[in-house]
CSV table of C-alpha atoms (C1' of nucleotides) in Angstrom, one decimal:
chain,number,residue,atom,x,y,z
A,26,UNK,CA,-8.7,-46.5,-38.0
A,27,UNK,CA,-6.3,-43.8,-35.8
A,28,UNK,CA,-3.6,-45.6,-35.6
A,29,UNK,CA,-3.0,-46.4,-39.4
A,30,UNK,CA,-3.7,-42.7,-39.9
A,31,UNK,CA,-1.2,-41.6,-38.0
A,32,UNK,CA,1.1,-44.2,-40.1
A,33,UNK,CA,-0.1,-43.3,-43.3
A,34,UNK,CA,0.4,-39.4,-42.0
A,35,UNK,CA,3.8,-40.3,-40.9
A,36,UNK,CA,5.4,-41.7,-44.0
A,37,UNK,CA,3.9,-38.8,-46.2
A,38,UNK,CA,6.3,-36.9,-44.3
A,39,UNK,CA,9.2,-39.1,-45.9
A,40,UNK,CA,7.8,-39.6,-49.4
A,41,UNK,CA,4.4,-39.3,-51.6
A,42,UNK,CA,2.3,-42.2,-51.3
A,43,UNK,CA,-1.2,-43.1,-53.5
A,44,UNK,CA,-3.8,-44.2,-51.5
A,45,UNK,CA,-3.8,-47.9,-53.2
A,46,UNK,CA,0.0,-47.9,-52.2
A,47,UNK,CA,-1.2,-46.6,-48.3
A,48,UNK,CA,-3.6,-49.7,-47.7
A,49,UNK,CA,-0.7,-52.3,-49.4
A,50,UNK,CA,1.4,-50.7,-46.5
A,51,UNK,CA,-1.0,-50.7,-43.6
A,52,UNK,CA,-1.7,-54.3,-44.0
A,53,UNK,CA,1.8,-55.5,-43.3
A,54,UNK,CA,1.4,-53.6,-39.9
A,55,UNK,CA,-0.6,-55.2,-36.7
A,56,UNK,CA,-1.8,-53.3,-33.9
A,57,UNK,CA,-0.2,-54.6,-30.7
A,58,UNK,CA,-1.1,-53.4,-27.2
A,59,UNK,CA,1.2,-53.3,-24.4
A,60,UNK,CA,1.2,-52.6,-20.3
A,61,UNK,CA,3.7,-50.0,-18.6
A,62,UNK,CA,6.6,-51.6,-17.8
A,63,UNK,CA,6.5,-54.7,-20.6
A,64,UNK,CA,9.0,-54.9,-22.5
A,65,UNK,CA,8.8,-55.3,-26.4
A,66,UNK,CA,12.3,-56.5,-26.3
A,67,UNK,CA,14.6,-57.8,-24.1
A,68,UNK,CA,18.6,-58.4,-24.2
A,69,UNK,CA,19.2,-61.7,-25.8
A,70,UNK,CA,16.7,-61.9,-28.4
A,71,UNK,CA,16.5,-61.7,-32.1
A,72,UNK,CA,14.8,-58.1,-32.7
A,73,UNK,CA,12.1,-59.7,-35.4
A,74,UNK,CA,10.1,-56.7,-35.6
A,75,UNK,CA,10.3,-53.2,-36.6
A,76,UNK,CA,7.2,-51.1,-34.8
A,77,UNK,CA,5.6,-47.4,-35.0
A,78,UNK,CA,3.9,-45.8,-32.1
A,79,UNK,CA,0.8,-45.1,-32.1
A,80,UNK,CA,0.4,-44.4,-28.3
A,81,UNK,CA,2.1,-44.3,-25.0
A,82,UNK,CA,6.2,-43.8,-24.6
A,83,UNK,CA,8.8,-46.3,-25.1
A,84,UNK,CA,12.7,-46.4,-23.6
A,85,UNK,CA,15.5,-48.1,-25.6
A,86,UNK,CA,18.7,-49.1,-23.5
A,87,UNK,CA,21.5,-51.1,-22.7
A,88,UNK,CA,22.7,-52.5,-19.8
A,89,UNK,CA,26.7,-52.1,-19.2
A,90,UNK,CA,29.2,-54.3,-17.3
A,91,UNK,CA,28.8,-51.8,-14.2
A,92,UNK,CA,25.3,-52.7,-14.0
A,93,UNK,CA,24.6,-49.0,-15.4
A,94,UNK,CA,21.3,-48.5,-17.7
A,95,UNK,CA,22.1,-46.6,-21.1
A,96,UNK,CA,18.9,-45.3,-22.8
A,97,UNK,CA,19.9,-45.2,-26.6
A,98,UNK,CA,16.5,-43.4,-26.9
A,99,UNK,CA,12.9,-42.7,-26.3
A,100,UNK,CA,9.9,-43.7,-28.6
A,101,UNK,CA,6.5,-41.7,-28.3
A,102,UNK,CA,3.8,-41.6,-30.9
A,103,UNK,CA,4.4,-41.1,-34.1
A,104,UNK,CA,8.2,-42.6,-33.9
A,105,UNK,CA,9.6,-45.6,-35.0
A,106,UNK,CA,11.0,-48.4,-33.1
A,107,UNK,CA,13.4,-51.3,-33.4
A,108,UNK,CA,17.1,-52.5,-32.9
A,109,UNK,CA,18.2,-52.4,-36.2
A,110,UNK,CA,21.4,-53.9,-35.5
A,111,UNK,CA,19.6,-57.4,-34.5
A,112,UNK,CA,16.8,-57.0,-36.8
A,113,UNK,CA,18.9,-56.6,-39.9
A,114,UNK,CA,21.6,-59.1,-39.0
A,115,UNK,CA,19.4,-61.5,-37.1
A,116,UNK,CA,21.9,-62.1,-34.3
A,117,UNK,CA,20.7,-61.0,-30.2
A,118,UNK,CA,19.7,-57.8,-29.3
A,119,UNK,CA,22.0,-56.1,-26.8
A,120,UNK,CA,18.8,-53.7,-26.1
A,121,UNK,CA,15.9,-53.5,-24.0
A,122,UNK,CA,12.7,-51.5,-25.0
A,123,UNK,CA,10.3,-51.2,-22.8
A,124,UNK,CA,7.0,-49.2,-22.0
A,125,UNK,CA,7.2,-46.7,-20.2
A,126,UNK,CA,3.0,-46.1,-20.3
A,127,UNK,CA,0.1,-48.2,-21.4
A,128,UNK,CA,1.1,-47.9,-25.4
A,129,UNK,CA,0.1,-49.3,-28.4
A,130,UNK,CA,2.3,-49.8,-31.5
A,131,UNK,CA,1.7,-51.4,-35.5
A,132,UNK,CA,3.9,-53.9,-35.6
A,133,UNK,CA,5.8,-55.4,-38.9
A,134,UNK,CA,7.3,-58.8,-38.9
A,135,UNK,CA,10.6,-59.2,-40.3
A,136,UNK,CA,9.5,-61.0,-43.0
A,137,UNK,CA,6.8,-59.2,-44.0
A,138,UNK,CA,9.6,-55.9,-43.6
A,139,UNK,CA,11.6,-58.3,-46.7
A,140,UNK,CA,8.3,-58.7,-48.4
A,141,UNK,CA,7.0,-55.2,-48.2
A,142,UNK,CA,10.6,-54.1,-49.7
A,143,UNK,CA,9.9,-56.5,-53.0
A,144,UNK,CA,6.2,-55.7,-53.1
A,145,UNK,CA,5.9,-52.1,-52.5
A,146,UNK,CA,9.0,-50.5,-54.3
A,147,UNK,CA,9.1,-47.1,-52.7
A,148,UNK,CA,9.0,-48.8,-49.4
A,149,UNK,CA,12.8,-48.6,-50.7
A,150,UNK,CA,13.0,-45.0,-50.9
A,151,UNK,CA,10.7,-44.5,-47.6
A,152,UNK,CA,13.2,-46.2,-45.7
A,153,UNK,CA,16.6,-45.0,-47.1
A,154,UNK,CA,15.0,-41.2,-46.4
A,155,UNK,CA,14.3,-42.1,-42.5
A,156,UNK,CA,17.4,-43.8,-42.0
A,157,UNK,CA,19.3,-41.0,-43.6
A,158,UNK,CA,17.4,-38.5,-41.0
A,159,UNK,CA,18.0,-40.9,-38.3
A,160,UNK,CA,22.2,-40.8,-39.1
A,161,UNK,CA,21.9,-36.7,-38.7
A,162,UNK,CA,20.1,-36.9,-35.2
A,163,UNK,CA,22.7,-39.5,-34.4
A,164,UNK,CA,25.7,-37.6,-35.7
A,165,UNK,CA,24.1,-33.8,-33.8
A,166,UNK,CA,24.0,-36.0,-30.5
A,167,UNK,CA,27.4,-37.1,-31.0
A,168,UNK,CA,28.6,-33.8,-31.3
A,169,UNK,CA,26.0,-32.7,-28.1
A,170,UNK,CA,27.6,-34.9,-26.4
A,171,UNK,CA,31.1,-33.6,-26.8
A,172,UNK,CA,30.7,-29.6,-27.1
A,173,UNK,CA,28.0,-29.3,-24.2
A,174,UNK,CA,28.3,-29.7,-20.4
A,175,UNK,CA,25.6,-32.3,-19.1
A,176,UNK,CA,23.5,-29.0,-17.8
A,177,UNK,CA,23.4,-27.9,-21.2
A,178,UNK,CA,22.9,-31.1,-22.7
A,179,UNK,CA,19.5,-31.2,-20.1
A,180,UNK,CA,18.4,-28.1,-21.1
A,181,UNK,CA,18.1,-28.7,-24.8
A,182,UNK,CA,16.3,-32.3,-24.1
A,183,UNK,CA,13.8,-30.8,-22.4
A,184,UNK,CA,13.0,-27.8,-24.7
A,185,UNK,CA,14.0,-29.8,-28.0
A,186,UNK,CA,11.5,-33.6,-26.4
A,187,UNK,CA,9.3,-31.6,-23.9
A,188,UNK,CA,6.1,-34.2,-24.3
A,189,UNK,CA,8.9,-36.9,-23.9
A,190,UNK,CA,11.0,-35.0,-20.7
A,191,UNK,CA,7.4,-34.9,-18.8
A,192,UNK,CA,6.7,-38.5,-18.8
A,193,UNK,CA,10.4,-39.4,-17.7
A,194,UNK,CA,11.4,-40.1,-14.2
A,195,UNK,CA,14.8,-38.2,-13.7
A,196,UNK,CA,17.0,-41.7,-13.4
A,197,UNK,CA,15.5,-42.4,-17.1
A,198,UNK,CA,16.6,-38.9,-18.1
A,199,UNK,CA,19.7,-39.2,-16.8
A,200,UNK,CA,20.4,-43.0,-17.9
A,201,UNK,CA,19.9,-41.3,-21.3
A,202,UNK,CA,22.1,-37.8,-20.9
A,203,UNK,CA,24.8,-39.9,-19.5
A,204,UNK,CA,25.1,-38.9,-16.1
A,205,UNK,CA,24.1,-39.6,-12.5
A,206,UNK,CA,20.9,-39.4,-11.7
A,207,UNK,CA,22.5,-37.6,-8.5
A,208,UNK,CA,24.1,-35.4,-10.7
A,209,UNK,CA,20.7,-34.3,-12.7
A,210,UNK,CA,19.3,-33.8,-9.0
A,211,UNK,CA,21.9,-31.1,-8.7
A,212,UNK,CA,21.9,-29.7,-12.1
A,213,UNK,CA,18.1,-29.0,-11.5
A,214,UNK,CA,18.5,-27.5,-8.4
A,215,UNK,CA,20.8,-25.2,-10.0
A,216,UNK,CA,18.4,-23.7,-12.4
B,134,UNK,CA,40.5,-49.0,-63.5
B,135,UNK,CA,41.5,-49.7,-59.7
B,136,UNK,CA,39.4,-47.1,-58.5
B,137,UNK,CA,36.2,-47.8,-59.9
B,138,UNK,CA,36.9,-51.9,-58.8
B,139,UNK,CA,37.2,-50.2,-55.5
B,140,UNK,CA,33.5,-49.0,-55.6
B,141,UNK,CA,32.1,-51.9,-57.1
B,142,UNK,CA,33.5,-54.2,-54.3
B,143,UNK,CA,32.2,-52.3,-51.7
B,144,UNK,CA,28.9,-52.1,-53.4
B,145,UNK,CA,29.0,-55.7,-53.9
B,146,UNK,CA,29.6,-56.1,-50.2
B,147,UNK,CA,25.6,-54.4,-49.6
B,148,UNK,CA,23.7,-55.6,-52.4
B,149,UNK,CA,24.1,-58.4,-55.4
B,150,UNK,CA,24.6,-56.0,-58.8
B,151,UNK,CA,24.9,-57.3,-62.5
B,152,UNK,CA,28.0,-56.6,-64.4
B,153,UNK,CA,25.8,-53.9,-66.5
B,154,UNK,CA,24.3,-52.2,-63.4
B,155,UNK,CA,28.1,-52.1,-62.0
B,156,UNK,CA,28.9,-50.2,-65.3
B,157,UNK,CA,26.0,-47.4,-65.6
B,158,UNK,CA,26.8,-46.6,-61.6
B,159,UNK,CA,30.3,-46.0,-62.1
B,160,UNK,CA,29.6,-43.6,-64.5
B,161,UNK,CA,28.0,-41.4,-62.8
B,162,UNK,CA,31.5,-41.4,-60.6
B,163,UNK,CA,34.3,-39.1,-61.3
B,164,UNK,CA,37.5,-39.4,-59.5
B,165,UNK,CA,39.1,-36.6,-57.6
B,166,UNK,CA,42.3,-35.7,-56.2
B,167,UNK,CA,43.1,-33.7,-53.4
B,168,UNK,CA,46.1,-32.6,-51.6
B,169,UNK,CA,46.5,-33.2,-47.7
B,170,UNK,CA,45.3,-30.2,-45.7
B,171,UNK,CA,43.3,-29.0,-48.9
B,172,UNK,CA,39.4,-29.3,-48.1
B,173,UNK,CA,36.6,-31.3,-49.3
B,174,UNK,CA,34.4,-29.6,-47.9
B,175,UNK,CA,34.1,-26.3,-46.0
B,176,UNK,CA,31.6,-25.0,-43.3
B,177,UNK,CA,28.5,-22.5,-44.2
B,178,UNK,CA,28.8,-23.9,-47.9
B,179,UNK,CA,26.5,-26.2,-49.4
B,180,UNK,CA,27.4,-29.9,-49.7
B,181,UNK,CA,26.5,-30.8,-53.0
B,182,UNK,CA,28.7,-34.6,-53.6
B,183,UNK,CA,28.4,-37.5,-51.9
B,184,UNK,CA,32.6,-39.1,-51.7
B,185,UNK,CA,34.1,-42.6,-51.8
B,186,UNK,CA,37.3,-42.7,-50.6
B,187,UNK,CA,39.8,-44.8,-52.5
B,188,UNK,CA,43.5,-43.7,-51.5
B,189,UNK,CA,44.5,-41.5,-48.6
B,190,UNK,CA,42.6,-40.2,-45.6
B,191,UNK,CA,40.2,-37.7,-44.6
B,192,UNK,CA,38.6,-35.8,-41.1
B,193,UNK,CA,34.9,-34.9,-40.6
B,194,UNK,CA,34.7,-31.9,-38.2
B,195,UNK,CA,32.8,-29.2,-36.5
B,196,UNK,CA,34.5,-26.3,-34.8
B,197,UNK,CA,32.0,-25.1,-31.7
B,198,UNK,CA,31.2,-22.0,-30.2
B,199,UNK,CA,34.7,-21.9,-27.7
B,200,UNK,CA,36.4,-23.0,-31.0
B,201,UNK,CA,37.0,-26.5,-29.9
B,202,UNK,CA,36.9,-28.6,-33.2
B,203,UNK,CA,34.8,-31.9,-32.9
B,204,UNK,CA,35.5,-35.1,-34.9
B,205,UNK,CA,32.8,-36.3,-36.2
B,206,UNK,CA,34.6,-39.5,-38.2
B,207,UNK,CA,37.7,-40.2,-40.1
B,208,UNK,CA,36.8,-41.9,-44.0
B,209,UNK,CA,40.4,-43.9,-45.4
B,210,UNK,CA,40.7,-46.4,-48.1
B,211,UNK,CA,36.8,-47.9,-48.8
B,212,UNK,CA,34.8,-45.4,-46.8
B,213,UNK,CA,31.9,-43.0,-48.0
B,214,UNK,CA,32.2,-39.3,-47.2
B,215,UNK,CA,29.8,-36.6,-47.5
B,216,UNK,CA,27.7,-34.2,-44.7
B,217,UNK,CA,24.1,-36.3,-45.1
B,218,UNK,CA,22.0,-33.5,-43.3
B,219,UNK,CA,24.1,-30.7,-45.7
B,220,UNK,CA,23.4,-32.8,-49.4
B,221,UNK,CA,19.9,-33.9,-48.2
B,222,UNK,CA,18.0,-30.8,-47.0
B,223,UNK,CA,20.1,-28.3,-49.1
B,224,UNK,CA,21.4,-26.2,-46.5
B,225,UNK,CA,25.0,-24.8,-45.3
B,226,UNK,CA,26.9,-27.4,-43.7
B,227,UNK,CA,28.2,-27.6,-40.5
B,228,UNK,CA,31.2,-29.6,-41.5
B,229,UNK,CA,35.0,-29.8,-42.4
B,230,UNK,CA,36.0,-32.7,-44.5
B,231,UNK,CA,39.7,-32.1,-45.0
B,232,UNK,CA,42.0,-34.2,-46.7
B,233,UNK,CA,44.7,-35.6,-43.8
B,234,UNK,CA,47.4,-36.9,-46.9
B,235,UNK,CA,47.2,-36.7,-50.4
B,236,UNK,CA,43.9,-38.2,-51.2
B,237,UNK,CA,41.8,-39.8,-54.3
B,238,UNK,CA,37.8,-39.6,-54.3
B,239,UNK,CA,35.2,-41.1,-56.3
B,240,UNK,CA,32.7,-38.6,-56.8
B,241,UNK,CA,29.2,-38.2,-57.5
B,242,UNK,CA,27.1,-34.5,-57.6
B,243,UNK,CA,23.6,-34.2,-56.1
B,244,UNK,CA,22.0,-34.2,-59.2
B,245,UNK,CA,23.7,-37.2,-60.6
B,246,UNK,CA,22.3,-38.8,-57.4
B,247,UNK,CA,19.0,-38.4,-57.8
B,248,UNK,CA,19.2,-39.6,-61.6
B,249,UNK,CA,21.3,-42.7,-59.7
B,250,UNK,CA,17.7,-43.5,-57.5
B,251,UNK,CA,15.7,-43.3,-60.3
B,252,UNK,CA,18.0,-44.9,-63.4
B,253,UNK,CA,19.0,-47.7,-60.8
B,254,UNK,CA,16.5,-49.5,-58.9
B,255,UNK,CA,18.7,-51.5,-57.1
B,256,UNK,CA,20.6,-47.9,-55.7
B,257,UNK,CA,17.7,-47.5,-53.5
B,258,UNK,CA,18.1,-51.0,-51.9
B,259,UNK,CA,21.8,-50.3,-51.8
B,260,UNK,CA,21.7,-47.1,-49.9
B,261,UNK,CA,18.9,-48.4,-47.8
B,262,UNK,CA,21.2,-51.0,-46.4
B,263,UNK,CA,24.5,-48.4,-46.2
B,264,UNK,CA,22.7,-46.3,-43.9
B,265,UNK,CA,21.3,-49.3,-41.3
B,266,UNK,CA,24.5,-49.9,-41.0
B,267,UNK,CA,25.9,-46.8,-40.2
B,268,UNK,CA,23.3,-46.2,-37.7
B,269,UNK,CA,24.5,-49.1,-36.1
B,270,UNK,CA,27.7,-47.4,-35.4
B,271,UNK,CA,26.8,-44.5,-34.9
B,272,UNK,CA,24.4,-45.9,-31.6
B,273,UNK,CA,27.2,-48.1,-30.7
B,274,UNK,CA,29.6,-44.6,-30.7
B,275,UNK,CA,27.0,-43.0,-28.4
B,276,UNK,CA,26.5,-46.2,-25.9
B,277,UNK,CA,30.9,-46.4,-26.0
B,278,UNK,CA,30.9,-42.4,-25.3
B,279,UNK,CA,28.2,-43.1,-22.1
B,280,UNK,CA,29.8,-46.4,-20.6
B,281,UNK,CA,33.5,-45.7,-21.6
B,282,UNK,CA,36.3,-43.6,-20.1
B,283,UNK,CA,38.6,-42.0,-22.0
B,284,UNK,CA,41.5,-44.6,-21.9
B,285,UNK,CA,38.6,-47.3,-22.7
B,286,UNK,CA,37.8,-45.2,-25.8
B,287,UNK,CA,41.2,-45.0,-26.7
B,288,UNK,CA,41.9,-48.0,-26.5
B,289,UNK,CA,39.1,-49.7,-28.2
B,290,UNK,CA,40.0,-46.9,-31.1
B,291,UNK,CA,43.6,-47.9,-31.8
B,292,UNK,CA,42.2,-51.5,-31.7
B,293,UNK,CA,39.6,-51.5,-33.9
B,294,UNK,CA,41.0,-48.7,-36.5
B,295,UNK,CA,44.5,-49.4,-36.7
B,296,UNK,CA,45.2,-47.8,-39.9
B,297,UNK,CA,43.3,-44.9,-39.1
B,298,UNK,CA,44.5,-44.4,-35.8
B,299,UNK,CA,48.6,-44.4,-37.1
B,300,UNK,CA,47.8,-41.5,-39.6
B,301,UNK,CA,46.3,-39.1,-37.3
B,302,UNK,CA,48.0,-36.8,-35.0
B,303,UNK,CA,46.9,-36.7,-31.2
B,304,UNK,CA,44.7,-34.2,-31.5
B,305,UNK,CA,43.0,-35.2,-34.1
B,306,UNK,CA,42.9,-38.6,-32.3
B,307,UNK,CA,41.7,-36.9,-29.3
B,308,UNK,CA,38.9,-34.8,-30.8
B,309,UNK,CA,37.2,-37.7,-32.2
B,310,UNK,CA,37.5,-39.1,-28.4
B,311,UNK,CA,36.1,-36.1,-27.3
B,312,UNK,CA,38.9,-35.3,-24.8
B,313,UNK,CA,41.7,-32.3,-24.9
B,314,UNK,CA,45.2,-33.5,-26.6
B,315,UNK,CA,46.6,-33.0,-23.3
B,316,UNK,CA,44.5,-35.6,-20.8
B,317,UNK,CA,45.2,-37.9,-24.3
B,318,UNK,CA,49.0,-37.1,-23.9
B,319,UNK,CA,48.3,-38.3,-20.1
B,320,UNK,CA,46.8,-41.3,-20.9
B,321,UNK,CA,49.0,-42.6,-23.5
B,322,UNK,CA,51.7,-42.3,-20.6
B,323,UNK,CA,50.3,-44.7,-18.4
B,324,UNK,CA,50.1,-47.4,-20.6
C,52,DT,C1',69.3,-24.9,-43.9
C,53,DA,C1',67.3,-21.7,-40.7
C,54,DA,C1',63.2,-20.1,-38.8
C,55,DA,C1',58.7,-20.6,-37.8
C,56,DA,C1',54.8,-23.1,-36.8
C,57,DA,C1',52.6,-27.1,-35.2
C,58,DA,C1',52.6,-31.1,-32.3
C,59,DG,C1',53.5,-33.3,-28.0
C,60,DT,C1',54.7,-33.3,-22.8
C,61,DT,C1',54.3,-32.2,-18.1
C,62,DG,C1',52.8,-30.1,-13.8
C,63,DA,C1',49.7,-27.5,-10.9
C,64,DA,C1',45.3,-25.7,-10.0
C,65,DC,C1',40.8,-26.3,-11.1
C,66,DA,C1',36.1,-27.8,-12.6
C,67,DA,C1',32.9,-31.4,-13.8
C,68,DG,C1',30.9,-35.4,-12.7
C,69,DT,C1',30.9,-39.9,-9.7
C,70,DT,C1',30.3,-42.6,-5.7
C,71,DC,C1',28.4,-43.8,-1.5
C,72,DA,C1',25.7,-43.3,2.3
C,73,DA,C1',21.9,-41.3,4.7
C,74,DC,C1',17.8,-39.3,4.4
C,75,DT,C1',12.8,-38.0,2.7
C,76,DC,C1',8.9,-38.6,0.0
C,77,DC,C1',5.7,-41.1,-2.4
C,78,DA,C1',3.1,-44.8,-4.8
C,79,DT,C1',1.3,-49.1,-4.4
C,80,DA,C1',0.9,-53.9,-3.2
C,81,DA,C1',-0.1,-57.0,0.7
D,195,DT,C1',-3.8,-49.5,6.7
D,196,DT,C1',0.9,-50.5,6.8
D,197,DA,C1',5.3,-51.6,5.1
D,198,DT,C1',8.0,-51.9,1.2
D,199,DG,C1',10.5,-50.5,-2.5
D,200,DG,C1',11.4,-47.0,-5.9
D,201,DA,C1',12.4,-42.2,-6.8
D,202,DG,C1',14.5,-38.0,-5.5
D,203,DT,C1',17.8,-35.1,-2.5
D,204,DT,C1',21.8,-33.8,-0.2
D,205,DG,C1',26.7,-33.8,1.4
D,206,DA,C1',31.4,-35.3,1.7
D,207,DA,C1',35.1,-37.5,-0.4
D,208,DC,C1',36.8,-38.8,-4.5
D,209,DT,C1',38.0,-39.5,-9.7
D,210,DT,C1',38.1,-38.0,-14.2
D,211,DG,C1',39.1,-34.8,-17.2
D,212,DT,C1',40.2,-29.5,-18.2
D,213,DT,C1',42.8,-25.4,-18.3
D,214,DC,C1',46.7,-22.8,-18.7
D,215,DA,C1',51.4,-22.1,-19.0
D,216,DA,C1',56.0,-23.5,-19.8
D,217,DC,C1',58.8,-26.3,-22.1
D,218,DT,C1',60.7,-29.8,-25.8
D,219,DT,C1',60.4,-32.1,-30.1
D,220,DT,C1',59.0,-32.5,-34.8
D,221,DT,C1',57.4,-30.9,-39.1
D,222,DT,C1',56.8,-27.4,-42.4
D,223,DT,C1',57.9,-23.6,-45.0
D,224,DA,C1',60.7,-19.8,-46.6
DNA sequence: TAAAAAAGTTGAACAAGTTCAACTCCATAA
DNA sequence: TTATGGAGTTGAACTTGTTCAACTTTTTTA
C-alpha cells in the first residue's frame, strides 16, 4: 500500500532496513484519516501517539498567555509528527496539532512505540539518527531567529518549505516566523 | 575516579546500566583539560569528539555575517558538548566551543563512537533518550524566543541557570538572549 | 605596577516590529 | 442568495530593541 511505502522509503533515508525488518515495522503503524481543521491533538492531553504523514499538512503550536498562536512547526508528507515532550514523559501536551487539509497519517501507539524499541532493535538507531537531525534544524532556527530580520527569515521559509508556504494562510505563517501577521502583510508588500 | 562517576551518574539518570557496561563505556572516555579562553572547538574545522563536561564552563557560538556572535548554549558541570550537525555529517562546523574558565572534559572521538553503538547495545537507547530530551528544550527555547521579551528571557535565564548565568559576562549573557550587551545593560537597570 | 584591552553604562537618534482600528475581499454556511 | 466570519491590507501611534559614540570601571597582560 502508498502510504507504508512512503514509510518504508522514509526510514531508509535514516538507516538500512531488510525487507522482513520493513513489514515488522509497518505493522505497528495504523492508517488514520483526518478532516481540515481536526485536530490530532489538543492542549491538555497526553500525546499517546507518534504519527508520519502520508498526506495533507499539519500545524503544531502553542497557545501563549496573550492569547497569541505559536506554530512550533508544520508537518506535510513524508514528516513526522508528535509532541515529544508529552509523549515521552506522559504528562499534558502544551500543543495543538491540527490539519490544515484533508490528511492522512500511520499512526503508532505509545506502547507499541515501547514495544517496537525491544522488538525491532535498530528501531533504536532509526530513532537516535532522526532526533539527532531534528536537534540541528532546531539549533539553525535558533540561530535564524537571532541573525536574520523577520523579512529575511520569510524569505528563506518560503524558498527552503515552498510546498509548505503555499498551503499556509499568512496568519499561520506568521504565528510561526514570530511576527504579526500585520507585519508579514507589509513585509510582502515590500518585495 | 570522580570524573568518570560524573559520567556514569548522568548516564544512569537516561537509561538503567550494569556495573560492567558502566566500565567498557568509560573507557572509551578520556579526560581533557583546557584552559579558559582556549578552544574546543573552532569554526570551518571538522568536529570529530563528542564532550562531557565535568569541571568548569564552556560557550557554543556562531559568529554571522555582520560579525555578531550567536549563543547557541552554555555546557557547565554535567552537560554534553559537541556540534551534532559538524560530528554527524562530517563537514566543517559552524561553531565555537570555547572554554569560559579552566575546564575538564570527558572525551570520546568519532570513531570510538561508532565502536560505542555497536559494542554497547544499550548506547543506542541511551542516546536515543538524550536527544528527546534536548529537543524538548530546544522547542521550548524557540516558543520562549516567540512569546518572550527580552527582560522575560532574562529573567527566566538567571532563574533557571543560576550557576551558569553568574559565570558569564553580559555579553555573553546577552548573545544567548539574542539581544545587544547594551539594551541588556538597559534592562538590568530597571530591575 | 602601569598600560592596554575588554567589559559595562548611558544617552540620543534611529529602525524594527506591534497594536489597534478601519476597511476590503472572500469563502461558506444558513 | 445573503449575511457572517475569517483573512488580508493599510495607516497612525506606539513600544521594543539597535546603533553609535562617549564615557567609566574592571580585568588582563606586559
Amino acid at each position: 500500500m502508498v502510504a507504508y511505502n512512503l514509510l518504508i522509503e522514509n526510514i531508509k533515508k535514516h538507516i538500512n532496513l531488510s525487507d522482513s525488518e520493513a513489514n515488522s515495522i509497518c505493522e505497528f503503524f495504523k492508517l488514520k484519516t483526518i478532516k481540515k481543521k481536526e485536530f490530532l491533538l489538543t492542549q491538555g492531553t497526553i500525546c499517546k501517539f507518534e504519527g508520519f504523514v502520508v498526506k495533507g499538512c499539519f500545524r503544531t503550536f502553542t497557545i501563549d498567555k496573550k492569547g497569541n498562536e505559536n506554530t512550533l512547526y508544520f508537518a506535510a508528507k513524508d514528516w513526522w509528527l508528535m509532541d515529544i515532550d508529552s509523549f515521552m514523559n506522559h504528562k499534558p501536551s502544551d500543543l495543538n496539532i491540527q490539519a490544515l487539509e484533508d490528511s492522512e497519517v500511520l499512526i503508532i501507539s505509545q506502547k507499541d512505540k515501547e514495544t517496537l524499541y525491544t522488538k525491532i532493535p535498530s528501531a533504536e538507531k532509526l530513532f537516535r539518527i532522526m532526533f539527532q537531525k531534528s536537534i540541528v534544524a532546531w539549533q539553525r532556527r535558533i540561530i535564524r531567529n537571532h541573525s536574520l530580520t523577520a523579512k529575511e527569515r520569510y524569505n528563506h521559509f518560503i524558498e527552503k518549505y515552498p510546498k509548505i508556504a503555499s498551503k499556509l494562510t499568512d496568519r499561520q505563517a506568521s504565528s510561526y516566523l514570530g511576527i504579526t501577521h500585520e507585519f508579514l502583510s507589509k513585509i510582502k508588500k515590500q518585495s
